[in-house]
C-alpha positions as a printed Julia matrix, in Angstrom:
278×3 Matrix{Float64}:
 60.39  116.08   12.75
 58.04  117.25   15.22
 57.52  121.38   15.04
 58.43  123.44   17.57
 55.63  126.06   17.49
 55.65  129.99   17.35
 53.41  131.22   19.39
 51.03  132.91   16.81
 50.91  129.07   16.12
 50.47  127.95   19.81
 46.94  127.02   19.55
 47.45  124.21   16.65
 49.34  121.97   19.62
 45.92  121.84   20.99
 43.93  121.43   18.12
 46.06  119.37   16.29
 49.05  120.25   13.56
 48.13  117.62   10.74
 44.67  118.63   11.18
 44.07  122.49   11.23
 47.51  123.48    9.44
 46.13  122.97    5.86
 43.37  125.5     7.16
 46.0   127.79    8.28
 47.68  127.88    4.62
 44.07  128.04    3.11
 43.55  130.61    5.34
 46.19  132.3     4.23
 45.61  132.26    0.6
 42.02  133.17    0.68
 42.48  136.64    3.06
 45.1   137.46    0.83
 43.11  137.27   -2.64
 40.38  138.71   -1.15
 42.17  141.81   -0.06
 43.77  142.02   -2.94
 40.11  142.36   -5.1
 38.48  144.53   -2.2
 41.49  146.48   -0.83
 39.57  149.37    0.38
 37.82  147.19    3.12
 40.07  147.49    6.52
 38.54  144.57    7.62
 39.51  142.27    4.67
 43.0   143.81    5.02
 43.5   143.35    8.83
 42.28  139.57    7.54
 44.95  139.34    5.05
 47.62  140.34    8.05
 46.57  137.86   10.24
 46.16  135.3     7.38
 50.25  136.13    6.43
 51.29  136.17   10.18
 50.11  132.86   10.69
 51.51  130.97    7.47
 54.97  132.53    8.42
 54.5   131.11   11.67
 53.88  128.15   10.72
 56.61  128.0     8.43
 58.35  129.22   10.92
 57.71  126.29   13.04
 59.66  123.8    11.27
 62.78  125.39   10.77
 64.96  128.77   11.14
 63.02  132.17   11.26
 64.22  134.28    8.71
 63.76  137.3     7.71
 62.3   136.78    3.98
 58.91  137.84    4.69
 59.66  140.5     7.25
 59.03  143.66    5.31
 55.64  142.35    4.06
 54.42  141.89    7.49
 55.48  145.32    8.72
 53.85  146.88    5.22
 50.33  144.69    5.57
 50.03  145.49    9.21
 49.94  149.23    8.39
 48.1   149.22    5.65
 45.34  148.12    8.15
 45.6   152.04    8.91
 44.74  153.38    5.72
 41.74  155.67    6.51
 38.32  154.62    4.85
 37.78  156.57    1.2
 41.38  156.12    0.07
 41.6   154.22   -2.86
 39.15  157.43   -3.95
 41.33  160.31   -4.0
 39.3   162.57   -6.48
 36.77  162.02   -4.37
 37.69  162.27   -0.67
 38.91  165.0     1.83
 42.36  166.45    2.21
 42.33  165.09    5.28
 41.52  161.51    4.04
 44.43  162.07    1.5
 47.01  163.03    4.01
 46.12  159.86    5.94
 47.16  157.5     3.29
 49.91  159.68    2.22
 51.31  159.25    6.02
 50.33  155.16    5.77
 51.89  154.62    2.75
 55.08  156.69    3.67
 55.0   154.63    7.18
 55.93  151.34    4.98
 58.23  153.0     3.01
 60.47  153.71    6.57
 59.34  150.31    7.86
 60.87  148.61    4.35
 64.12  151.3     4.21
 64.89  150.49    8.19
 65.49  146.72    7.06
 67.9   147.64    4.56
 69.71  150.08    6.81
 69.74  147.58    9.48
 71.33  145.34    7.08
 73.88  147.45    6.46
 74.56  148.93    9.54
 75.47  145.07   10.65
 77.86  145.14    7.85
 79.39  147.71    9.52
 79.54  146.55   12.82
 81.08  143.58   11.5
 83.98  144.81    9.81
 84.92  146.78   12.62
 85.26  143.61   14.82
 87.03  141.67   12.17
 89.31  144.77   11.71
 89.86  144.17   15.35
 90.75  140.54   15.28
 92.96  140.74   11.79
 90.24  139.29    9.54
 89.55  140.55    6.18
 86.42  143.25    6.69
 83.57  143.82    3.8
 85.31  146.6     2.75
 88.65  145.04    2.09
 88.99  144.7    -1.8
 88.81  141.22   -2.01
 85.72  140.9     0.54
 83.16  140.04   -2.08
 85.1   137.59   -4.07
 85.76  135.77   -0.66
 82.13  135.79    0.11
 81.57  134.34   -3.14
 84.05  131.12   -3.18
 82.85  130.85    1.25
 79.18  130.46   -0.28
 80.04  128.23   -3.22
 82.2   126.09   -0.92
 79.71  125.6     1.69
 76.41  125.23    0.05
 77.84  123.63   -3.86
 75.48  126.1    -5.42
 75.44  126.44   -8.95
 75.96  130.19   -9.39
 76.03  131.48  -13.14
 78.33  133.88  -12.91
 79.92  133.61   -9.26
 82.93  131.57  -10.29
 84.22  133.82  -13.24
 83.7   137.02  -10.79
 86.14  135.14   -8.14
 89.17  135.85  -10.2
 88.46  139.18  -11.13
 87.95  139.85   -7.49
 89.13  142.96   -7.11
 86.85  144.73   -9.87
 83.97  143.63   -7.52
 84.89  145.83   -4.97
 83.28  149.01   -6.02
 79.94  147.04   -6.24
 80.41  145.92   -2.44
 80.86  149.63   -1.16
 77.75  150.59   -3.19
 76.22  147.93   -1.57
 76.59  148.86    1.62
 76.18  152.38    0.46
 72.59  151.6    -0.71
 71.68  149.59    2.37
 72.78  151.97    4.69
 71.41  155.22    3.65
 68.44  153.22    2.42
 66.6   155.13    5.85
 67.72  158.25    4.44
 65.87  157.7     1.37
 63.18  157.0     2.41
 62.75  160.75    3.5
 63.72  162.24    0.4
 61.2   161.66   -2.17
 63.76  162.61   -5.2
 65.85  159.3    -4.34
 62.82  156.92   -3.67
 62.83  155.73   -7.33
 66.72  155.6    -7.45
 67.37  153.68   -4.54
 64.22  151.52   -5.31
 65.99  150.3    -8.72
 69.26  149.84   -6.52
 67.56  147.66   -4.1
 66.44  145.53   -6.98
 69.33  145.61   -8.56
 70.97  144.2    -5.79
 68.67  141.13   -5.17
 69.11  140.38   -9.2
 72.9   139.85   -8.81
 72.25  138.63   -5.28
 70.4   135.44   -7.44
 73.11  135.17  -10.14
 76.2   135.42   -7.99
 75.54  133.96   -4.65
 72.38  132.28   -5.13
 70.31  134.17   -2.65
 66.81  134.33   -3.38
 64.99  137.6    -2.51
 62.45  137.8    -4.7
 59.38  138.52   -2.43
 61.06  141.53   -1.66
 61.32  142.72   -5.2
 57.58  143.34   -5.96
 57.07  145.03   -2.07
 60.12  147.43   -3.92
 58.49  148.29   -6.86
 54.81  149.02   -5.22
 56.5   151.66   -2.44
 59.63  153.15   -3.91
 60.01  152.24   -7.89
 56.01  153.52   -7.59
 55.98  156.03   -5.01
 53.23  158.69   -5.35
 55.24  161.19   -3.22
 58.08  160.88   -5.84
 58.63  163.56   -8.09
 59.42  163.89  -11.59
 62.91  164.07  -12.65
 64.26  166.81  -12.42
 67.84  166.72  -13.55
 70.54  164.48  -12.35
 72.09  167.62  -10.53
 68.75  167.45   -8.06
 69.53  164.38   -7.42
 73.0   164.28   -6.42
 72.27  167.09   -4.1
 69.79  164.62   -1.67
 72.13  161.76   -2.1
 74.19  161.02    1.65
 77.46  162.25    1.76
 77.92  162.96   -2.0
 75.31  165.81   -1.73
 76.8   167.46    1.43
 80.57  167.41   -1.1
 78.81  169.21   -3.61
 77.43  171.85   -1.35
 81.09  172.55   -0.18
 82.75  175.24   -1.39
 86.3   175.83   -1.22
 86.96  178.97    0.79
 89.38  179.7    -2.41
 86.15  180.14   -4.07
 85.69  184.26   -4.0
 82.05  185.01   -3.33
 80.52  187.42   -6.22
 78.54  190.4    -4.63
 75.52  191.96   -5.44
 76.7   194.78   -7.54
 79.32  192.75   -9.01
 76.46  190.89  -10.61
 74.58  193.98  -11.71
 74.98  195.02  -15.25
 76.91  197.81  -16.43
 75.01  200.51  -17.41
 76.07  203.16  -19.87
 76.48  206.75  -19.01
 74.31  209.64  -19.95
 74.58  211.43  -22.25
 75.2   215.14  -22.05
C-alpha cells in the first residue's frame, strides 16, 4: 500500500519513497553508532535525534503511530543539551556538572510522565466504565479478562496467560501495583531513593507484559536501566524504612500518628540522675 507520510517524512513524496527511504534507515543507523562511540560531541548527538525522528516517521508512515519509541525520542532530544565537558566530570566545573545533572534528570521526568500518563488513563477509564456498569481495571477479575480479550482477539501464544485466567482473582494485587507503579511513576522520578525501585518495577512489568499478554516493550527496558536502574542521583540504600517513607501514599500512613499516641517530652526523656550525697 501506498504510505501516507508524516510530515518529518514529507519531503520523500518529492524525492521519491523507494528511492531515498533506504537512505533514511541508513541514515538512521549510522548517526546512531556514531553517537554512541563519540557521545560527548552535541553535534553527533543532535545527528542521532534527527536520524531516530526520521526512521520512526517513516515507520510511521505505513501504519499506526505508536508509542514504542516515544520515550527515546524525548530522552535523545535532550541529551542534545548536555553542556560540553560532561562525560569529564573529574575534570570540569561545578557548573558543567550541574548541567548534566539537570539534563539527565530532565529524561528521567520526560520517561516517568509516560508511565504516569499511562496510568492516569487507566484511571480515567475505570471511572467511565464504573459509570456505564462495565467491569473497571480495578475490579478483581480485570486482569484475567484482559488476558482471555487479548488471547481471543489476536490467537497469541502466551506462555503463561492461559493458566493465570483461572486463577484470576490472585492476579489482582499485581493489577493495582500496576497501576500503582505507573501512576506515581512522576513522583519518582523526584525522589532519588525510589529511582532504582521503581526502575526494577517498570521492568518488571514489561517482562510479564511479554509472557502474559504478549506485549513487546523491550526498547523501553534498556532506556530503564540507563536513567533509573543507573541513576547517578540515586543513593545508596539506606534501609528499607527510608524507603517506605518516599513511597506515595504508603509513606504519608507511616508518618501518621494516632492522636492515641502520647507524645514523650523533653524531660521525660532525660535520664534520672541520682541525688547527692550529703
Amino acid at each position: 500500500p501506498a504510505p501516507t507520510l508524516q510530515w518529518p517524512v514529507a519531503w520523500l513524496g518529492w524525492v521519491g519513497v523507494e528511492r531515498f527511504a533506504p537512505l533514511v534507515v541508513a541514515f538512521g543507523i549510522a548517526s546512531a553508532g556514531a553517537a554512541l562511540f563519540r557521545p560527548e560531541s552535541r553535534t553527533l548527538r543532535a545527528l542521532a535525534f534527527v536520524g531516530l525522528f526520521e526512521v520512526l516517521a517513516l515507520k510511521f508512515s505505513f501504519g499506526k503511530i505508536h508509542h514504542l519509541m516515544h520515550a527515546w525520542i524525548f530522552a535523545s532530544f535532550l541529551f542534545i543539551g548536555l553542556p560540553s565537558g560532561w562525560s569529564r566530570p573529574e575534570s570540569t566545573s561545578r557548573s558543567v556538572r550541574q548541567g548534566a545533572h539537570l539534563v539527565f534528570s530532565a529524561a528521567q521526568v520526560a520517561l516517568c510522565m509516560t508511565y504516569s500518563l499511562a496510568g492516569l488513563g487507566k484511571l480515567v477509564g475505570s471511572a467511565y466504565q464504573a459509570a456505564i456498569g462495565e467491569v473497571t481495571t480495578l475490579h478483581p477479575s480485570a486482569l484475567a479478562r484482559h488476558l482471555a480479550d487479548r488471547i481471543f482477539q489476536t490467537h497469541a501464544d502466551s506462555w503463561v496467560g492461559p493458566s493465570l485466567i483461572e486463577h484470576g482473582a490472585w492476579l489482582w494485587p499485581g493489577m493495582l501495583l500496576t497501576v500503582y507503579l505507573q501512576l506515581f511513576a512522576l513522583w519518582a522520578a523526584f525522589r532519588p531513593r525510589l529511582h532504582r525501585l521503581w526502575g526494577a518495577g517498570l521492568v518488571a512489568f514489561h517482562a510479564t507484559s511479554i509472557l502474559t499478554l504478549t506485549i513487546d516493550f523491550n526498547p523501553a527496558v534498556p532506556l530503564l536501566a540507563l536513567l533509573l536502574l543507573a541513576s547517578p542521583s540515586a543513593p545508596r540504600f539506606g534501609g528499607w524504612r527510608t524507603v517506605a517513607g518516599d513511597l506515595p501514599i504508603v509513606g504519608a500512613l507511616l508518618r501518621l500518628r494516632p492522636r492515641s499516641w502520647p507524645l514523650r517530652s523533653a524531660s521525660s526523656r532525660r535520664p534520672a540522675t541520682r541525688p547527692k550525697r550529703s
